[in-house]
Amino acid sequence: MDSHSFYSQLLEIRPLQSGACRVVSLANQKGGVGKTTTAVNLGAALAQRGHRVLVVDADPQANATTGLGLERGARPSLYDVLAGSAPLRAAVRGTAIPGLDVVPSSGDLAGAEVELGSAEAREFRLARVLGRDVAGYRWVLIDCPPSLGLLTVNALVAAADLVVPVQCEYYALEGLGALLATAERIRRSLNPALRIAGFLLTMYDARTKLAGQVGAEVRSHFGSLVFRTVVPRSVRLSEAPSFGEPVLSLDPSSRGAISYRLLAAEFERRYGVDEPAAETPSRGPGGRGYGTIAPEPAGLVQAWPPKEPWGAREVRG
Ligand SMILES: Nc1ncnc2c1ncn2[C@@H]1O[C@H](COP(=O)(O)OP(=O)(O)OP(=O)(O)O)[C@@H](O)[C@H]1O
Ligand SMILES: [Mg+2]
């Protein structure tokens, strides 16, 4: 992994032309590093900044699906689309965040790994179904399962860019070599367009020395490829999925929400996209970054009556 030359072909991300769509996969075969949390909240933050975003849940665990308020088992799902029994359009669902749509997953997607195993051009299934039908979105964010199996390979073949969430814990770098080797193999053989859009440090706990050390190590390996925005460990981020909504709408002023808004701004800059699309559903009054409180999306209260399972004394994380 020390050899930059090995994956140097993966490095240069290309700016996004106006009106174009970019498919980005969030992948790391290590489990629980923040792939889904990032797909949901970066998606919501970009949508709140005025972009149309589609989250594709490619994980049979369906955490992005439920995290965006859809019931587990929503049909048609990505499984039906990959199996050829439903068009992508039929599987696209709206969410309570204007501009943010999702293609739900279902448990039987796990079977797709096996069923596609013998199919012709099995690595290109997702690329083909997306290729036909994502016009109108600015970004398509594919939430990958924690493996380097066929679903992740499909996601990397379908994507132009790869975002790698890295948890600020011991062994954070473990497995990144295998992930990058897989990405490089896919770039050479199946998808020459594949690039790394960035590494994202997640679950950063400023109180621990370890988080700082891991952050420094990841930056020393990957330099400017690491997003400057760091996602802190935040209780609110981990609670949001139980409400079926992004923390961006659940608690817009929490540290987790602020960090994903900062990431969205950095993401736009990385793609050379400065101005959100003309119709801005909900842009905060203060511009970017800290101090930006995105207005609550319309219809939120009706969609999710407020619940307070933690009592009045809860500490915002
Ligand atoms: N910054 C954070 N602070 C606190 N908890 C977090 C943070 N990010 C994610 N979590 C929580 O950690 C757990 C794992 O996060 P997440 O589901 O996003 O990871 P993942 O990489 O998608 O996992 P998997 O590999 O199982 O798909 C979840 O319970 C999530 O709510
Ligand atoms: Mg996940």
Short mmCIF file of C-alpha atoms and ligand atoms in Angstrom, two decimals:
data_model
loop_
_atom_site.label_atom_id
_atom_site.label_comp_id
_atom_site.label_asym_id
_atom_site.label_seq_id
_atom_site.Cartn_x
_atom_site.Cartn_y
_atom_site.Cartn_z
CA MET A 1 0.00 0.00 0.00
CA ASP A 2 2.99 2.28 0.38
CA SER A 3 3.43 2.38 -3.37
CA HIS A 4 1.54 5.33 -4.78
CA SER A 5 2.47 4.18 -8.26
CA PHE A 6 0.37 1.08 -7.79
CA TYR A 7 -2.85 2.99 -7.67
CA SER A 8 -1.72 6.26 -9.24
CA GLN A 9 -4.07 5.65 -12.14
CA LEU A 10 -6.91 5.76 -9.66
CA LEU A 11 -6.06 9.18 -8.34
CA GLU A 12 -7.15 11.94 -10.68
CA ILE A 13 -10.83 12.63 -10.26
CA ARG A 14 -12.37 14.57 -13.06
CA PRO A 15 -14.55 17.64 -12.57
CA LEU A 16 -18.24 17.21 -13.10
CA GLN A 17 -19.55 19.02 -16.15
CA SER A 18 -22.64 21.10 -15.67
CA GLY A 19 -25.78 19.02 -15.97
CA ALA A 20 -23.83 15.76 -15.82
CA CYS A 21 -24.37 12.92 -13.36
CA ARG A 22 -21.66 11.11 -11.43
CA VAL A 23 -22.01 7.66 -9.90
CA VAL A 24 -20.03 7.30 -6.67
CA SER A 25 -19.64 4.06 -4.71
CA LEU A 26 -19.09 4.07 -0.96
CA ALA A 27 -17.05 0.98 -0.30
CA ASN A 28 -14.92 -0.63 2.36
CA GLN A 29 -15.15 -4.34 2.99
CA LYS A 30 -14.59 -3.65 6.68
CA GLY A 31 -17.96 -3.61 8.42
CA GLY A 32 -19.36 -0.73 10.42
CA VAL A 33 -17.03 2.02 9.19
CA GLY A 34 -19.72 4.52 8.20
CA LYS A 35 -20.54 3.64 4.58
CA THR A 36 -24.29 3.74 5.10
CA THR A 37 -24.25 6.72 7.46
CA THR A 38 -22.27 8.61 4.83
CA ALA A 39 -24.52 7.56 1.92
CA VAL A 40 -27.60 8.71 3.83
CA ASN A 41 -26.25 11.92 5.32
CA LEU A 42 -24.00 13.08 2.49
CA GLY A 43 -26.92 12.37 0.17
CA ALA A 44 -29.23 14.43 2.37
CA ALA A 45 -26.71 17.26 2.69
CA LEU A 46 -26.15 17.44 -1.07
CA ALA A 47 -29.91 17.39 -1.63
CA GLN A 48 -30.37 20.19 0.89
CA ARG A 49 -27.79 22.16 -1.06
CA GLY A 50 -30.01 21.91 -4.10
CA HIS A 51 -28.74 18.83 -5.95
CA ARG A 52 -30.79 15.86 -7.01
CA VAL A 53 -29.27 12.77 -5.44
CA LEU A 54 -30.12 9.07 -5.74
CA VAL A 55 -28.95 6.66 -3.05
CA VAL A 56 -28.75 3.08 -4.34
CA ASP A 57 -28.81 0.56 -1.51
CA ALA A 58 -26.68 -2.34 -2.73
CA ASP A 59 -26.42 -4.00 0.68
CA PRO A 60 -28.80 -6.87 1.59
CA GLN A 61 -28.76 -5.49 5.17
CA ALA A 62 -30.89 -2.64 3.72
CA ASN A 63 -29.62 -0.12 6.29
CA ALA A 64 -29.71 2.82 3.87
CA THR A 65 -33.26 1.83 2.92
CA THR A 66 -34.54 1.87 6.49
CA GLY A 67 -32.30 4.80 7.41
CA LEU A 68 -34.14 6.84 4.79
CA GLY A 69 -37.54 5.88 6.15
CA LEU A 70 -38.57 3.02 3.86
CA GLU A 71 -39.76 -0.23 5.26
CA ARG A 72 -37.47 -3.23 4.99
CA GLY A 73 -38.76 -5.35 2.15
CA ALA A 74 -40.01 -2.45 -0.01
CA ARG A 75 -40.68 -3.70 -3.55
CA PRO A 76 -39.62 -3.48 -6.25
CA SER A 77 -36.12 -3.39 -4.83
CA LEU A 78 -32.66 -3.37 -6.35
CA TYR A 79 -32.95 -7.16 -6.40
CA ASP A 80 -35.89 -6.99 -8.82
CA VAL A 81 -34.03 -4.47 -10.95
CA LEU A 82 -30.88 -6.60 -11.14
CA ALA A 83 -32.95 -9.70 -11.82
CA GLY A 84 -34.53 -7.87 -14.76
CA SER A 85 -38.08 -8.10 -13.44
CA ALA A 86 -38.53 -4.35 -12.83
CA PRO A 87 -37.09 -1.22 -14.44
CA LEU A 88 -34.95 1.02 -12.23
CA ARG A 89 -37.53 3.79 -12.45
CA ALA A 90 -40.12 1.58 -10.78
CA ALA A 91 -37.82 0.99 -7.82
CA VAL A 92 -36.92 4.65 -7.22
CA ARG A 93 -38.68 6.06 -4.15
CA GLY A 94 -38.80 9.58 -2.84
CA THR A 95 -37.73 10.40 0.72
CA ALA A 96 -38.80 13.16 3.11
CA ILE A 97 -35.78 15.19 1.97
CA PRO A 98 -36.70 17.01 -1.24
CA GLY A 99 -34.30 16.08 -4.00
CA LEU A 100 -33.17 12.85 -2.34
CA ASP A 101 -34.42 9.54 -3.76
CA VAL A 102 -33.50 5.97 -2.93
CA VAL A 103 -33.54 2.59 -4.63
CA PRO A 104 -34.28 0.23 -1.74
CA SER A 105 -32.55 -3.03 -1.02
CA SER A 106 -34.13 -6.23 0.20
CA GLY A 107 -32.76 -9.29 1.91
CA ASP A 108 -32.96 -11.40 -1.21
CA LEU A 109 -30.24 -9.23 -2.72
CA ALA A 110 -27.90 -11.61 -0.88
CA GLY A 111 -29.20 -14.27 -3.26
CA ALA A 112 -28.32 -12.08 -6.23
CA GLU A 113 -24.65 -12.72 -5.51
CA VAL A 114 -25.27 -16.40 -6.09
CA GLU A 115 -27.82 -16.05 -8.89
CA LEU A 116 -25.67 -13.61 -10.84
CA GLY A 117 -22.69 -15.85 -10.22
CA SER A 118 -23.26 -17.74 -13.41
CA ALA A 119 -24.94 -15.05 -15.48
CA GLU A 120 -23.24 -13.55 -18.47
CA ALA A 121 -21.63 -10.14 -17.87
CA ARG A 122 -22.54 -10.50 -14.24
CA GLU A 123 -20.19 -7.69 -13.17
CA PHE A 124 -21.97 -5.20 -15.44
CA ARG A 125 -25.55 -5.69 -14.31
CA LEU A 126 -25.74 -2.61 -12.08
CA ALA A 127 -23.79 -0.47 -14.54
CA ARG A 128 -26.28 -1.37 -17.26
CA VAL A 129 -29.42 -0.67 -15.28
CA LEU A 130 -28.05 2.62 -13.92
CA GLY A 131 -26.62 3.66 -17.24
CA ARG A 132 -30.04 3.79 -18.77
CA ASP A 133 -31.91 5.61 -16.08
CA VAL A 134 -30.05 8.10 -13.91
CA ALA A 135 -30.38 11.21 -16.05
CA GLY A 136 -31.53 14.13 -13.96
CA TYR A 137 -29.52 13.22 -10.86
CA ARG A 138 -26.34 15.06 -9.98
CA TRP A 139 -24.89 12.26 -7.89
CA VAL A 140 -25.81 8.62 -7.50
CA LEU A 141 -24.39 7.25 -4.24
CA ILE A 142 -24.12 3.46 -4.06
CA ASP A 143 -23.99 2.04 -0.54
CA CYS A 144 -21.95 -1.17 -0.71
CA PRO A 145 -22.09 -4.18 1.60
CA PRO A 146 -19.10 -5.01 3.80
CA SER A 147 -17.46 -7.42 1.39
CA LEU A 148 -15.55 -7.44 -1.88
CA GLY A 149 -18.11 -9.81 -3.41
CA LEU A 150 -20.09 -9.50 -6.59
CA LEU A 151 -22.36 -6.70 -5.33
CA THR A 152 -19.38 -4.48 -4.49
CA VAL A 153 -17.73 -5.39 -7.79
CA ASN A 154 -20.95 -4.40 -9.58
CA ALA A 155 -20.93 -1.10 -7.68
CA LEU A 156 -17.30 -0.40 -8.62
CA VAL A 157 -17.96 -1.24 -12.25
CA ALA A 158 -21.00 1.05 -12.27
CA ALA A 159 -19.22 3.96 -10.56
CA ALA A 160 -16.88 6.60 -11.86
CA ASP A 161 -15.62 7.31 -8.36
CA LEU A 162 -14.97 5.57 -5.08
CA VAL A 163 -15.33 7.08 -1.62
CA VAL A 164 -13.74 5.06 1.17
CA PRO A 165 -14.98 5.72 4.71
CA VAL A 166 -12.25 4.89 7.23
CA GLN A 167 -13.13 4.48 10.87
CA CYS A 168 -10.68 6.19 13.22
CA GLU A 169 -9.95 3.03 15.16
CA TYR A 170 -7.11 0.60 15.53
CA TYR A 171 -6.70 -1.56 12.39
CA ALA A 172 -8.32 1.18 10.31
CA LEU A 173 -5.85 0.65 7.50
CA GLU A 174 -6.22 -3.08 7.58
CA GLY A 175 -7.97 -4.26 4.47
CA LEU A 176 -7.53 -1.00 2.57
CA GLY A 177 -4.76 -2.67 0.56
CA ALA A 178 -7.19 -5.38 -0.59
CA LEU A 179 -9.84 -2.79 -1.38
CA LEU A 180 -7.45 -0.69 -3.46
CA ALA A 181 -6.09 -3.77 -5.19
CA THR A 182 -9.65 -4.74 -6.11
CA ALA A 183 -10.37 -1.21 -7.33
CA GLU A 184 -7.18 -1.23 -9.40
CA ARG A 185 -8.03 -4.62 -10.92
CA ILE A 186 -11.49 -3.37 -11.82
CA ARG A 187 -10.01 -0.21 -13.33
CA ARG A 188 -7.65 -2.27 -15.48
CA SER A 189 -10.10 -4.85 -16.67
CA LEU A 190 -13.72 -3.77 -16.33
CA ASN A 191 -14.03 -0.03 -15.72
CA PRO A 192 -11.16 2.22 -16.86
CA ALA A 193 -13.11 5.26 -15.62
CA LEU A 194 -12.83 4.28 -11.94
CA ARG A 195 -11.10 6.84 -9.69
CA ILE A 196 -10.82 7.46 -5.96
CA ALA A 197 -12.82 10.51 -4.98
CA GLY A 198 -11.55 10.43 -1.43
CA PHE A 199 -11.00 8.78 1.92
CA LEU A 200 -13.28 9.96 4.69
CA LEU A 201 -12.27 9.75 8.34
CA THR A 202 -15.31 8.75 10.38
CA MET A 203 -16.19 8.26 14.05
CA TYR A 204 -13.36 10.54 15.09
CA ASP A 205 -13.20 10.88 18.84
CA ALA A 206 -11.13 13.94 19.69
CA ARG A 207 -10.74 12.76 23.29
CA THR A 208 -8.63 9.80 22.27
CA LYS A 209 -5.03 9.93 21.15
CA LEU A 210 -5.67 6.93 18.93
CA ALA A 211 -8.13 8.79 16.68
CA GLY A 212 -5.51 11.48 16.06
CA GLN A 213 -2.86 8.87 15.31
CA VAL A 214 -5.09 6.98 12.91
CA GLY A 215 -6.06 10.22 11.19
CA ALA A 216 -2.39 11.19 10.81
CA GLU A 217 -1.50 7.75 9.46
CA VAL A 218 -4.28 7.76 6.89
CA ARG A 219 -3.24 11.26 5.78
CA SER A 220 0.40 10.22 5.51
CA HIS A 221 -0.62 7.36 3.20
CA PHE A 222 -3.18 9.11 1.07
CA GLY A 223 -2.35 12.80 1.42
CA SER A 224 -4.77 15.18 -0.21
CA LEU A 225 -7.03 12.29 -1.17
CA VAL A 226 -8.28 12.37 2.41
CA PHE A 227 -11.22 14.73 2.83
CA ARG A 228 -10.35 17.59 5.14
CA THR A 229 -13.75 17.17 6.74
CA VAL A 230 -13.66 14.64 9.55
CA VAL A 231 -16.89 13.08 10.83
CA PRO A 232 -16.86 13.04 14.63
CA ARG A 233 -18.21 10.22 16.73
CA SER A 234 -21.69 11.46 17.49
CA VAL A 235 -24.51 9.88 19.41
CA ARG A 236 -27.09 11.67 17.26
CA LEU A 237 -25.64 10.08 14.11
CA SER A 238 -26.04 6.62 15.56
CA GLU A 239 -29.57 7.33 16.79
CA ALA A 240 -30.90 8.78 13.54
CA PRO A 241 -31.41 5.42 11.74
CA SER A 242 -33.91 4.33 14.40
CA PHE A 243 -36.07 7.27 13.33
CA GLY A 244 -35.70 6.43 9.67
CA GLU A 245 -34.24 9.77 8.76
CA PRO A 246 -30.88 11.44 8.20
CA VAL A 247 -29.42 13.37 11.12
CA LEU A 248 -29.48 16.32 8.73
CA SER A 249 -33.21 16.61 9.25
CA LEU A 250 -33.49 14.95 12.68
CA ASP A 251 -31.09 17.33 14.37
CA PRO A 252 -29.64 19.85 11.91
CA SER A 253 -27.50 21.58 14.52
CA SER A 254 -25.81 18.44 15.87
CA ARG A 255 -22.13 17.98 15.23
CA GLY A 256 -22.82 15.02 12.95
CA ALA A 257 -25.16 17.07 10.78
CA ILE A 258 -22.69 19.96 10.60
CA SER A 259 -19.86 17.64 9.59
CA TYR A 260 -21.90 16.13 6.75
CA ARG A 261 -22.84 19.60 5.54
CA LEU A 262 -19.17 20.54 5.54
CA LEU A 263 -18.42 17.33 3.66
CA ALA A 264 -21.07 18.15 1.07
CA ALA A 265 -19.46 21.56 0.48
CA GLU A 266 -16.02 19.94 0.18
CA PHE A 267 -17.47 17.28 -2.12
CA GLU A 268 -18.88 19.96 -4.43
CA ARG A 269 -15.51 21.72 -4.52
CA ARG A 270 -13.71 18.48 -5.29
CA TYR A 271 -15.99 18.01 -8.28
CA GLY A 272 -15.68 21.63 -9.34
CA VAL A 273 -19.37 22.10 -8.69
CA ASP A 274 -19.83 25.43 -6.96
CA GLU A 275 -23.34 26.41 -7.60
CA PRO A 276 -26.19 24.17 -6.58
CA ALA A 277 -28.85 23.48 -9.16
CA ALA A 278 -31.24 26.30 -9.89
CA GLU A 279 -34.04 25.05 -7.69
CA THR A 280 -32.73 25.05 -4.16
CA PRO A 281 -35.22 23.36 -1.87
CA SER A 282 -33.55 24.29 1.37
CA ARG A 283 -30.29 26.12 1.60
CA GLY A 284 -29.24 27.45 4.96
CA PRO A 285 -29.26 31.21 5.45
CA GLY A 286 -25.60 31.42 6.44
CA GLY A 287 -23.94 29.88 3.38
CA ARG A 288 -21.61 26.97 3.95
CA GLY A 289 -20.16 25.26 6.93
CA TYR A 290 -20.52 26.10 10.56
CA GLY A 291 -23.37 28.38 11.31
CA THR A 292 -25.46 26.96 8.51
CA ILE A 293 -28.73 25.68 9.85
CA ALA A 294 -30.62 24.05 7.03
CA PRO A 295 -34.35 24.71 7.29
CA GLU A 296 -36.41 21.68 8.09
CA PRO A 297 -37.78 19.99 4.97
CA ALA A 298 -41.49 20.49 4.43
CA GLY A 299 -43.74 17.73 5.69
CA LEU A 300 -41.19 16.35 8.12
CA VAL A 301 -43.34 16.54 11.23
CA GLN A 302 -46.27 14.86 9.53
CA ALA A 303 -43.97 12.16 8.17
CA TRP A 304 -42.29 11.49 11.51
CA PRO A 305 -44.16 12.65 14.58
CA PRO A 306 -41.47 13.71 17.04
CA LYS A 307 -40.58 11.05 19.58
CA GLU A 308 -38.34 11.51 22.59
CA PRO A 309 -37.10 8.13 23.69
CA TRP A 310 -34.09 9.56 25.48
CA GLY A 311 -35.81 11.99 27.80
CA ALA A 312 -35.19 15.66 28.25
CA ARG A 313 -31.70 15.38 29.70
CA GLU A 314 -30.06 13.77 26.73
CA VAL A 315 -26.75 15.22 25.65
CA ARG A 316 -26.47 16.10 22.02
CA GLY A 317 -23.61 14.24 20.45
N1 LIG B 1 -19.85 9.30 13.23
C1 LIG B 1 -20.52 8.38 13.91
N2 LIG B 1 -20.67 8.49 15.25
C2 LIG B 1 -21.32 7.53 15.96
N3 LIG B 1 -21.87 6.45 15.42
C3 LIG B 1 -21.74 6.28 14.09
C4 LIG B 1 -21.07 7.22 13.26
N4 LIG B 1 -21.11 6.78 11.99
C5 LIG B 1 -21.78 5.62 12.01
N5 LIG B 1 -22.17 5.31 13.25
C6 LIG B 1 -22.88 4.12 13.71
O1 LIG B 1 -21.99 3.02 13.60
C7 LIG B 1 -22.65 1.89 13.05
C8 LIG B 1 -22.00 1.53 11.72
O2 LIG B 1 -22.18 2.60 10.81
P1 LIG B 1 -22.68 2.33 9.32
O3 LIG B 1 -23.86 1.44 9.33
O4 LIG B 1 -22.79 3.63 8.65
O5 LIG B 1 -21.42 1.54 8.79
P2 LIG B 1 -21.32 0.64 7.48
O6 LIG B 1 -19.92 0.73 7.02
O7 LIG B 1 -22.38 0.97 6.52
O8 LIG B 1 -21.62 -0.79 8.11
P3 LIG B 1 -21.81 -2.16 7.26
O9 LIG B 1 -20.44 -2.54 6.85
O10 LIG B 1 -22.44 -3.12 8.23
O11 LIG B 1 -22.70 -1.84 6.12
C9 LIG B 1 -24.10 2.27 12.91
O12 LIG B 1 -24.79 1.87 14.07
C10 LIG B 1 -24.06 3.79 12.83
O13 LIG B 1 -25.25 4.37 13.31
MG MG B 2 -23.81 -0.26 5.66
#
